Tab-separated table of C-alpha atoms in Angstrom:
chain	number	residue	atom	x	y	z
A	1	UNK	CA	-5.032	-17.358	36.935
A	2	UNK	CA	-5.115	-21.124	36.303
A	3	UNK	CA	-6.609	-22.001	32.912
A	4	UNK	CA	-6.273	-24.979	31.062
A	5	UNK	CA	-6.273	-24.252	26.765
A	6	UNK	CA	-7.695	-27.969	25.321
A	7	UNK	CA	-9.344	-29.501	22.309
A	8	UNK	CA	-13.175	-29.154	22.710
A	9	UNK	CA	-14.988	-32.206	22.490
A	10	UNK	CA	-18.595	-33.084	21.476
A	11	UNK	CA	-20.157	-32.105	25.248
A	12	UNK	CA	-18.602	-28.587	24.742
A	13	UNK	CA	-20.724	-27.941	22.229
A	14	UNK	CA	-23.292	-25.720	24.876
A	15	UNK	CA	-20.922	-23.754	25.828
A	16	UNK	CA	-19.291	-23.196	22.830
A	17	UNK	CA	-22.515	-21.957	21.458
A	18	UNK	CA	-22.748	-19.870	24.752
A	19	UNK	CA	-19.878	-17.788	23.399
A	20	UNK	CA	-20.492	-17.561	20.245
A	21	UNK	CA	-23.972	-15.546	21.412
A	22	UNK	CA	-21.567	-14.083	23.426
A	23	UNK	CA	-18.998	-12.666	20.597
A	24	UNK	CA	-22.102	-12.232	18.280
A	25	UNK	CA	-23.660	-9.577	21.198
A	26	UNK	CA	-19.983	-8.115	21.668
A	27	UNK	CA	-20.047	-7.994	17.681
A	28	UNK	CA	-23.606	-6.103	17.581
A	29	UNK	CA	-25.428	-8.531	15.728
A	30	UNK	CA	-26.945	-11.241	17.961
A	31	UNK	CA	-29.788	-12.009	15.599
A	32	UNK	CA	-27.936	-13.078	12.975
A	33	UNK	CA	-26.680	-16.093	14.447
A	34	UNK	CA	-28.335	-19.084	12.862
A	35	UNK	CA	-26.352	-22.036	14.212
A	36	UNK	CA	-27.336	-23.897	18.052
A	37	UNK	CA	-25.158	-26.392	19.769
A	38	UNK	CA	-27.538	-28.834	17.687
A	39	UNK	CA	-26.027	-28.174	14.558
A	40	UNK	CA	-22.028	-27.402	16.075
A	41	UNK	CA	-22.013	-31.157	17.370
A	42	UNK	CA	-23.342	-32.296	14.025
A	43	UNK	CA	-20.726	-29.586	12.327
A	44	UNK	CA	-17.585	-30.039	14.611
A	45	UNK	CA	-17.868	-33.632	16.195
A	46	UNK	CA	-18.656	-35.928	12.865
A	47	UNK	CA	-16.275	-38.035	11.103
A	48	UNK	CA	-15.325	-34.609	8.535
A	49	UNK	CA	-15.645	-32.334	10.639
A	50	UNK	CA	-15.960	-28.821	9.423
A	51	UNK	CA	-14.349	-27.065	11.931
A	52	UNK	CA	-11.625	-27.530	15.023
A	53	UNK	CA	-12.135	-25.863	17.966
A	54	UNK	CA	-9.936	-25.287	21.317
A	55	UNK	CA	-11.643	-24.209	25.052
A	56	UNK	CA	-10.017	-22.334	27.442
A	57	UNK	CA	-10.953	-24.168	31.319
A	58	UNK	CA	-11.190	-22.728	34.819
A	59	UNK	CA	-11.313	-24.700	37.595
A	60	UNK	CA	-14.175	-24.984	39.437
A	61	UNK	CA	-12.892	-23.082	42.529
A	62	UNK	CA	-12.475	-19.926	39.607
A	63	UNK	CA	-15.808	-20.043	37.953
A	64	UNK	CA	-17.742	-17.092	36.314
A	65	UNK	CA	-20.569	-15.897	38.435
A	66	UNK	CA	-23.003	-17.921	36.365
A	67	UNK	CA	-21.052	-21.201	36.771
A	68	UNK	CA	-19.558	-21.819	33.551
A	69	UNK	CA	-15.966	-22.801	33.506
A	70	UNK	CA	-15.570	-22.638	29.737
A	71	UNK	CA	-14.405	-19.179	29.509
A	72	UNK	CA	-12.971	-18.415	26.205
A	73	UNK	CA	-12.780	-20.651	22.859
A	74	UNK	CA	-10.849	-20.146	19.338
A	75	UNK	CA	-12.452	-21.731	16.407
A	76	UNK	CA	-10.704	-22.506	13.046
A	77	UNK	CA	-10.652	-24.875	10.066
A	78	UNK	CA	-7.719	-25.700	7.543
A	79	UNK	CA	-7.707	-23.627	4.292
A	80	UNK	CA	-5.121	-24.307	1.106
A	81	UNK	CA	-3.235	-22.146	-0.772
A	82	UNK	CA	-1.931	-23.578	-4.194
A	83	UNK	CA	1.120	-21.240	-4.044
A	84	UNK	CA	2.147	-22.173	-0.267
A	85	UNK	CA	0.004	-25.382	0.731
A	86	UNK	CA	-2.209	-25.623	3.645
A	87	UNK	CA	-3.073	-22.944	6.040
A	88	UNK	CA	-4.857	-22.838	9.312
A	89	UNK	CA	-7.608	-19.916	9.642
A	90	UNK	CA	-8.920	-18.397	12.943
A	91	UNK	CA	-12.491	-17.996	12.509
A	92	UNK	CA	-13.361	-16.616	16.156
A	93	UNK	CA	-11.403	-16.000	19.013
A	94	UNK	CA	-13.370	-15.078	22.452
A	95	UNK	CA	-12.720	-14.595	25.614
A	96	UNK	CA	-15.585	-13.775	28.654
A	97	UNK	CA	-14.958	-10.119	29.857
A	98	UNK	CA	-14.313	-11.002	33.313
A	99	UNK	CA	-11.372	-13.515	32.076
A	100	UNK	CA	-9.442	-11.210	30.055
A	101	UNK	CA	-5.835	-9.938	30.444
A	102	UNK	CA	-4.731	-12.847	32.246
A	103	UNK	CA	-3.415	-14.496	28.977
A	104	UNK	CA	-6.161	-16.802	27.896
A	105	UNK	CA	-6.450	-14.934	24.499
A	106	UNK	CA	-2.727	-14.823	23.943
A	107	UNK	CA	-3.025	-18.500	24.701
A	108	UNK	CA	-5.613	-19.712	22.431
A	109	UNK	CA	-4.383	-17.873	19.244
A	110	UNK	CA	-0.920	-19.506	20.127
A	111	UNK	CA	-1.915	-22.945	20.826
A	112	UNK	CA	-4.079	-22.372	17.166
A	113	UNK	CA	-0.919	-21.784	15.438
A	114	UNK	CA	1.222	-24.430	17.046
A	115	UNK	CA	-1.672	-26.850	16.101
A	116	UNK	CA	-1.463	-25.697	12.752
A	117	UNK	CA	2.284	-25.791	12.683
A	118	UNK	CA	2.118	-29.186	13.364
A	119	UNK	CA	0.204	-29.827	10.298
A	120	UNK	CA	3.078	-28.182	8.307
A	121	UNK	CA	0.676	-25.040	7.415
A	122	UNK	CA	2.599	-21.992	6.591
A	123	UNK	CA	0.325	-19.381	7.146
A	124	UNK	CA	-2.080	-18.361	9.978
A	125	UNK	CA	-4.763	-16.030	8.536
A	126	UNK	CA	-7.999	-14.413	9.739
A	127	UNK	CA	-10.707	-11.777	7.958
A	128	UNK	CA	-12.249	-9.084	10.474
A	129	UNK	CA	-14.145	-5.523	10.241
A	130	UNK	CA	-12.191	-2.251	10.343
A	131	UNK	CA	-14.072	-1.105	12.738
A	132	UNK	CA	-12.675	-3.486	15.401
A	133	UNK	CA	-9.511	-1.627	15.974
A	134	UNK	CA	-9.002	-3.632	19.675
A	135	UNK	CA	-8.250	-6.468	18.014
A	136	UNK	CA	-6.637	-5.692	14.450
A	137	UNK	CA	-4.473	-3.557	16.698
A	138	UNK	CA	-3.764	-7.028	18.957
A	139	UNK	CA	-2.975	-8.969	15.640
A	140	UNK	CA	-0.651	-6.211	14.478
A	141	UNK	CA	1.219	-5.631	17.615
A	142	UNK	CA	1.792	-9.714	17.214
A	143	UNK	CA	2.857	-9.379	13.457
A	144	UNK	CA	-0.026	-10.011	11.394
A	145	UNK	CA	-0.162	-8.102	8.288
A	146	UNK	CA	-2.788	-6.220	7.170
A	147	UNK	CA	-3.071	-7.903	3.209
A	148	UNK	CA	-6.281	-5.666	2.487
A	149	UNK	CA	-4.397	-2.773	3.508
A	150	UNK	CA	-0.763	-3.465	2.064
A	151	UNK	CA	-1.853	-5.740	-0.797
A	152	UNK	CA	-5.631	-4.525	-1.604
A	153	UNK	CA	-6.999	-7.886	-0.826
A	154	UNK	CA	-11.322	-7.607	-1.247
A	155	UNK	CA	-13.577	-10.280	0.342
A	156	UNK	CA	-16.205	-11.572	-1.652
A	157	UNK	CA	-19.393	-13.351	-1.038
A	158	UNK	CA	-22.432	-14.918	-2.505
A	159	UNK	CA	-25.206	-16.364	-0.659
A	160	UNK	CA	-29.353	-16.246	-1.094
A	161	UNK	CA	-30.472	-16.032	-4.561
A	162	UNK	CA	-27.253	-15.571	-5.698
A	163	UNK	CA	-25.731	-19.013	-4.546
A	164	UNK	CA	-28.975	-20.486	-5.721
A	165	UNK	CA	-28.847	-18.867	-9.073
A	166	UNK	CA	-24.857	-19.383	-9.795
A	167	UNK	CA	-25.837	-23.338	-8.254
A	168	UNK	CA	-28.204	-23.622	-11.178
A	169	UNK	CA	-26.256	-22.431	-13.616
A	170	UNK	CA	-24.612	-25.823	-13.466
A	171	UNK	CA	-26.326	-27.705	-16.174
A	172	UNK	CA	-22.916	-29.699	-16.827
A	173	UNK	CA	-22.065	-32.924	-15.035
B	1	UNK	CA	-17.153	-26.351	-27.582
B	2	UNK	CA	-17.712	-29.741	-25.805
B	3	UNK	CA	-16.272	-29.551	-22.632
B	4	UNK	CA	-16.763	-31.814	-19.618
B	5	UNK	CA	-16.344	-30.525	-16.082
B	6	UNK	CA	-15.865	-33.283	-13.624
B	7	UNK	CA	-13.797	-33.989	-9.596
B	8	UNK	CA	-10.071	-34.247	-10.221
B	9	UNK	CA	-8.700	-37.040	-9.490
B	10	UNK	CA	-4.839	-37.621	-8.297
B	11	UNK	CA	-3.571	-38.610	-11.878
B	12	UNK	CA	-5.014	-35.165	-12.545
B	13	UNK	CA	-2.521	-33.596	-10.389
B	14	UNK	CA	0.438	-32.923	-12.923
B	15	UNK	CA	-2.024	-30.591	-15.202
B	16	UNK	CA	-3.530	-28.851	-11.848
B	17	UNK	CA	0.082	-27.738	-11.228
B	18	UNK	CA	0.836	-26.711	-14.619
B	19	UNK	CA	-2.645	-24.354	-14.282
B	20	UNK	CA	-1.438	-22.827	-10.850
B	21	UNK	CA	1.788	-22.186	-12.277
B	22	UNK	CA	-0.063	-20.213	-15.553
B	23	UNK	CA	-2.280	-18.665	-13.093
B	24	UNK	CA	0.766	-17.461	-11.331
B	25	UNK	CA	2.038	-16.514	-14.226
B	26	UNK	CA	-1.030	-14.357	-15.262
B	27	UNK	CA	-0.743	-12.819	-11.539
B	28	UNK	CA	3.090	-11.485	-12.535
B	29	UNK	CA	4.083	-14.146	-9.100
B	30	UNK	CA	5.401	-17.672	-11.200
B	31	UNK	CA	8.346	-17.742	-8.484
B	32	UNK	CA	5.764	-17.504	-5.409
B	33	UNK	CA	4.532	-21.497	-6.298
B	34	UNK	CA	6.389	-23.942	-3.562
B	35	UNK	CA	3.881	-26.325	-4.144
B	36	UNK	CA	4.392	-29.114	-6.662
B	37	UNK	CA	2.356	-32.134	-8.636
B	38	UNK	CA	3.721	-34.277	-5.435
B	39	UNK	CA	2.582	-31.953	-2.823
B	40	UNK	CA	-1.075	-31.501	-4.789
B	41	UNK	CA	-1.084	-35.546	-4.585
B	42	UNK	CA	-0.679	-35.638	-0.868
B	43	UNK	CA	-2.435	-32.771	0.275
B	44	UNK	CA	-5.967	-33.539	-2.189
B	45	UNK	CA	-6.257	-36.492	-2.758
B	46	UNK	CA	-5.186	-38.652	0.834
B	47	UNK	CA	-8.104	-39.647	3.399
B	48	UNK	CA	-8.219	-36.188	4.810
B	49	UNK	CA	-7.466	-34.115	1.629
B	50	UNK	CA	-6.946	-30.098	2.443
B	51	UNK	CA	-8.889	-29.255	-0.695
B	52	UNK	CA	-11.161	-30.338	-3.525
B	53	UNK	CA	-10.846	-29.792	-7.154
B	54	UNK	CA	-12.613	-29.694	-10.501
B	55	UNK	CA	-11.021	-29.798	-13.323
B	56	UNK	CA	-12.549	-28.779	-17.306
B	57	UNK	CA	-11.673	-31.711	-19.932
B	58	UNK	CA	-11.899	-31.057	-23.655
B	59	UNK	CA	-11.955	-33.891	-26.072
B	60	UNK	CA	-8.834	-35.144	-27.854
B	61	UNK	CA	-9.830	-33.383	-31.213
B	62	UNK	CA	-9.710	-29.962	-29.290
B	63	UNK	CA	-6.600	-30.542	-27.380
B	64	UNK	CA	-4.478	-26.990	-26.572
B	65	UNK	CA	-1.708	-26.687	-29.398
B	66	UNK	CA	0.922	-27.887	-26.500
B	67	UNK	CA	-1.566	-31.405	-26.288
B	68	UNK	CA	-3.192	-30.442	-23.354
B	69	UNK	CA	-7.068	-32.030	-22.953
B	70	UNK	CA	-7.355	-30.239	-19.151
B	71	UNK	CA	-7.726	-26.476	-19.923
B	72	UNK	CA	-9.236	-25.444	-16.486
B	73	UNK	CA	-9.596	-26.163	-12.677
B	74	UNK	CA	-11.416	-24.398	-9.782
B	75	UNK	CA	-10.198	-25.488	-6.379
B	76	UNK	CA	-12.109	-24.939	-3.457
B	77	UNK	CA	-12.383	-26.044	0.407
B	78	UNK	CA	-14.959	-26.097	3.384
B	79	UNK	CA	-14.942	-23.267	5.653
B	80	UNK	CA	-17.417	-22.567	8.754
B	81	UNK	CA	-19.183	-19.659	10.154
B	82	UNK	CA	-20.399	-19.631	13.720
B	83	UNK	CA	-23.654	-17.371	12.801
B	84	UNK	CA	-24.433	-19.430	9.268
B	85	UNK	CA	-22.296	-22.700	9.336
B	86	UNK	CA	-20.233	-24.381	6.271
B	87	UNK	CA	-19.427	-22.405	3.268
B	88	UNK	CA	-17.832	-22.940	0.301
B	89	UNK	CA	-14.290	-21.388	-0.469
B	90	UNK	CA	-13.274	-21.019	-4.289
B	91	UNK	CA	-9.554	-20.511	-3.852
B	92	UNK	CA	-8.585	-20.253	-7.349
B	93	UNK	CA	-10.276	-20.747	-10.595
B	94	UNK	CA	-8.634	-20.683	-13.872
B	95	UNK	CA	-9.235	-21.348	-17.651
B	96	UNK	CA	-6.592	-21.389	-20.163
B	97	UNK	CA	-6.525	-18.082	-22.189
B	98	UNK	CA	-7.277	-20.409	-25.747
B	99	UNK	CA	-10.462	-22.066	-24.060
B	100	UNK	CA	-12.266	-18.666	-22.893
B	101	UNK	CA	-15.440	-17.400	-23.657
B	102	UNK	CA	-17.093	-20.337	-24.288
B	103	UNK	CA	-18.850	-20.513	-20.679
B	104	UNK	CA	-15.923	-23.050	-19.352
B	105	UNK	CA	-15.206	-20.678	-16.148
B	106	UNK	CA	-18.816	-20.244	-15.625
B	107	UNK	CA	-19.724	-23.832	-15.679
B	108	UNK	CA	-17.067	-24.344	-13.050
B	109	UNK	CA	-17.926	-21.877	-11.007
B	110	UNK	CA	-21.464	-23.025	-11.122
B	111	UNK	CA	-20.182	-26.549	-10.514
B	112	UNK	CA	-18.596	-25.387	-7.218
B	113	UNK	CA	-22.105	-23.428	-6.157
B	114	UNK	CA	-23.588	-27.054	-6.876
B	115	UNK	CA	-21.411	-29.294	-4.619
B	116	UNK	CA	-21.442	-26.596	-2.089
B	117	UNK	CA	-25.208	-26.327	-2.179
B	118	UNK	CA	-25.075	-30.299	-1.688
B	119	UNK	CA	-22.785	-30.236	1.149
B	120	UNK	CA	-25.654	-27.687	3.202
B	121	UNK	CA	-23.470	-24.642	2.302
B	122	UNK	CA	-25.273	-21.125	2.486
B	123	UNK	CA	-21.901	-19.188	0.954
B	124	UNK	CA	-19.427	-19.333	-1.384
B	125	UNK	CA	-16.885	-17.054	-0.579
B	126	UNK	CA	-13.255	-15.858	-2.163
B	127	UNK	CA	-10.124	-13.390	-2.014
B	128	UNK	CA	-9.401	-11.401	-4.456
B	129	UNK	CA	-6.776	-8.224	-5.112
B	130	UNK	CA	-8.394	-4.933	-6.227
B	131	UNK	CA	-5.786	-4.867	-8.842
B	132	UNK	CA	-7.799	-7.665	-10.925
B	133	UNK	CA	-10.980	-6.035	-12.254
B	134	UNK	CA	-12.249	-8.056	-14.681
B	135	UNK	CA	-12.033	-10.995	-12.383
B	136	UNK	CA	-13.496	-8.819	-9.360
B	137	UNK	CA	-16.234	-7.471	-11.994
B	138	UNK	CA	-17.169	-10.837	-13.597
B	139	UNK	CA	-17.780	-12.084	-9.840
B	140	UNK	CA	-20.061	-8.543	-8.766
B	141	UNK	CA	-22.160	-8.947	-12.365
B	142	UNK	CA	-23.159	-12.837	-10.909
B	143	UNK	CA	-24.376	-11.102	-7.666
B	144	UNK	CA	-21.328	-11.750	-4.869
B	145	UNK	CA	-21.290	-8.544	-2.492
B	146	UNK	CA	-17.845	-7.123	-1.964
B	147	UNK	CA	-17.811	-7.491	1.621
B	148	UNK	CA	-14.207	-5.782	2.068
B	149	UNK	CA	-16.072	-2.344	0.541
B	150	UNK	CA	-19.601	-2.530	2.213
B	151	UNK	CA	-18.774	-3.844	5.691
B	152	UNK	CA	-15.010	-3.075	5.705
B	153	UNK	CA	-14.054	-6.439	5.895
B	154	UNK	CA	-10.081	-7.150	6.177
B	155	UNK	CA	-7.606	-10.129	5.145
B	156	UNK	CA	-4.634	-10.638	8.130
B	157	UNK	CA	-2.060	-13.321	8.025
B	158	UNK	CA	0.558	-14.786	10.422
B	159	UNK	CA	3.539	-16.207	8.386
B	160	UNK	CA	7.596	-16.897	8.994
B	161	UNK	CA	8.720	-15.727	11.560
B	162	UNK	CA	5.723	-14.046	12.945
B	163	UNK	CA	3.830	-17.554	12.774
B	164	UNK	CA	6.752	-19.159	14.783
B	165	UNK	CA	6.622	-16.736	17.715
B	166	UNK	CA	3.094	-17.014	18.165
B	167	UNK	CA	3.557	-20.789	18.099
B	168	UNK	CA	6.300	-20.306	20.944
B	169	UNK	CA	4.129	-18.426	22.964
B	170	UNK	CA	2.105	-21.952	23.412
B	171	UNK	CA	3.479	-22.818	26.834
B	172	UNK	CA	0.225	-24.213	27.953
B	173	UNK	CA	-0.855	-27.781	27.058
């Protein structure tokens, strides 16, 4: 099929959010999604941006039965490792059911690294659940490795109270 | 002890590198570091700086025995989630084995909560190996979830030759 892999721009921001909800019901857990195209221009589309993002186009003739010809989007930000220097990371990578195996997948996570090549990062790197085997098995096969498997890498988080309380430990300034 | 904890700033770049290269040092990986003083100039402190940094001053009187007054850093970077949007990232964190126990690690750490909290984050997130437990307990007893052992989250990266074929594959602009 004809599809066109670009940089998203501020007016994307609907359908951007569209997929997300999208990957989020795929994912199991559309209720957990806090974030509307609202706060994606403000995020994506300021002067420091948070985040990049790339869209994956139809053409109109090739549009999905509800009309949308944003079909797939990978979004990712720049991350920095003090031993190897910057890195891009893949935050989400989707692609509408009735769009896939045509290459728009393969296309987005390539275009993502050739981006980040261009920025001289080193490393392409991602975090997902074990229980998505579809897709670590798609990373694999394209020679990701597995660091929480081969090197025992843990991901850690703090958020709610505990962000608030660690925050207010800072009595220092 | 009197300690200030304050934004690095470029001149500060010198003593970041000699910390990353002790930190590599503790982490049995000194001949992993590629990245210099010059390359911690450009890539933190230019108009679109990969990362941010804090560093921990001590006065003159309490320099290290090798006449160091900078005993400590924690550098960190935005990230963004779809669901909850930016986050903090603590990428490494470090206090000189002379200067510990006297809350300089946890002020930093704090510090970072702080900014991030400032900046609208709802997370502050990190890697860590399984092989460093009193790092990986110090960061459980201040409330962080291991999100690698509850949810089964897992760390993938692209790099060499792996990250160039991927890039290859980007035949579509």
């Amino acid at each position: 099929m004809n599809f066109k892999i670009r940089a998203a721009k501020k007016d994307d921001s609907k359908d951007i959010s569209r997929l997300i909800m999208e990957l989020a019901v795929y994912e199991k857990m559309p209720d957990r999604v806090m974030i509307s195209y609202k706060e994606l221009e403000r995020d994506g589309f300021s002067s420091n941006p948070f985040f990049q993002c790339l869209v994956a186009e139809v053409p109109e003739e090739n549009k999905s039965k509800e009309g949308h010809t944003i079909v797939g989007y990978a979004l990712y930000f720049y991350t920095y490792s003090t031993w190897k220097g910057p890195s891009v990371f893949l935050e989400d990578l989707y692609v509408m059911p009735d769009f896939r195996g045509q290459g728009i997948g393969k296309s987005l996570m390539s275009k993502v690294a050739q981006v980040g090549k261009e920025k001289q990062c080193v490393r392409l790197q991602l975090l997902m659940r074990d229980w998505n085997t579809p897709s670590l098995d798609f990373y694999v096969a394209k020679g990701a490795q597995d660091l929480t498997a081969s090197e025992g890498w843990h991901f850690l988080r703090f958020d709610g109270e505990a962000l608030d309380k660690l925050a207010n430990e800072a009595s220092i300034d």
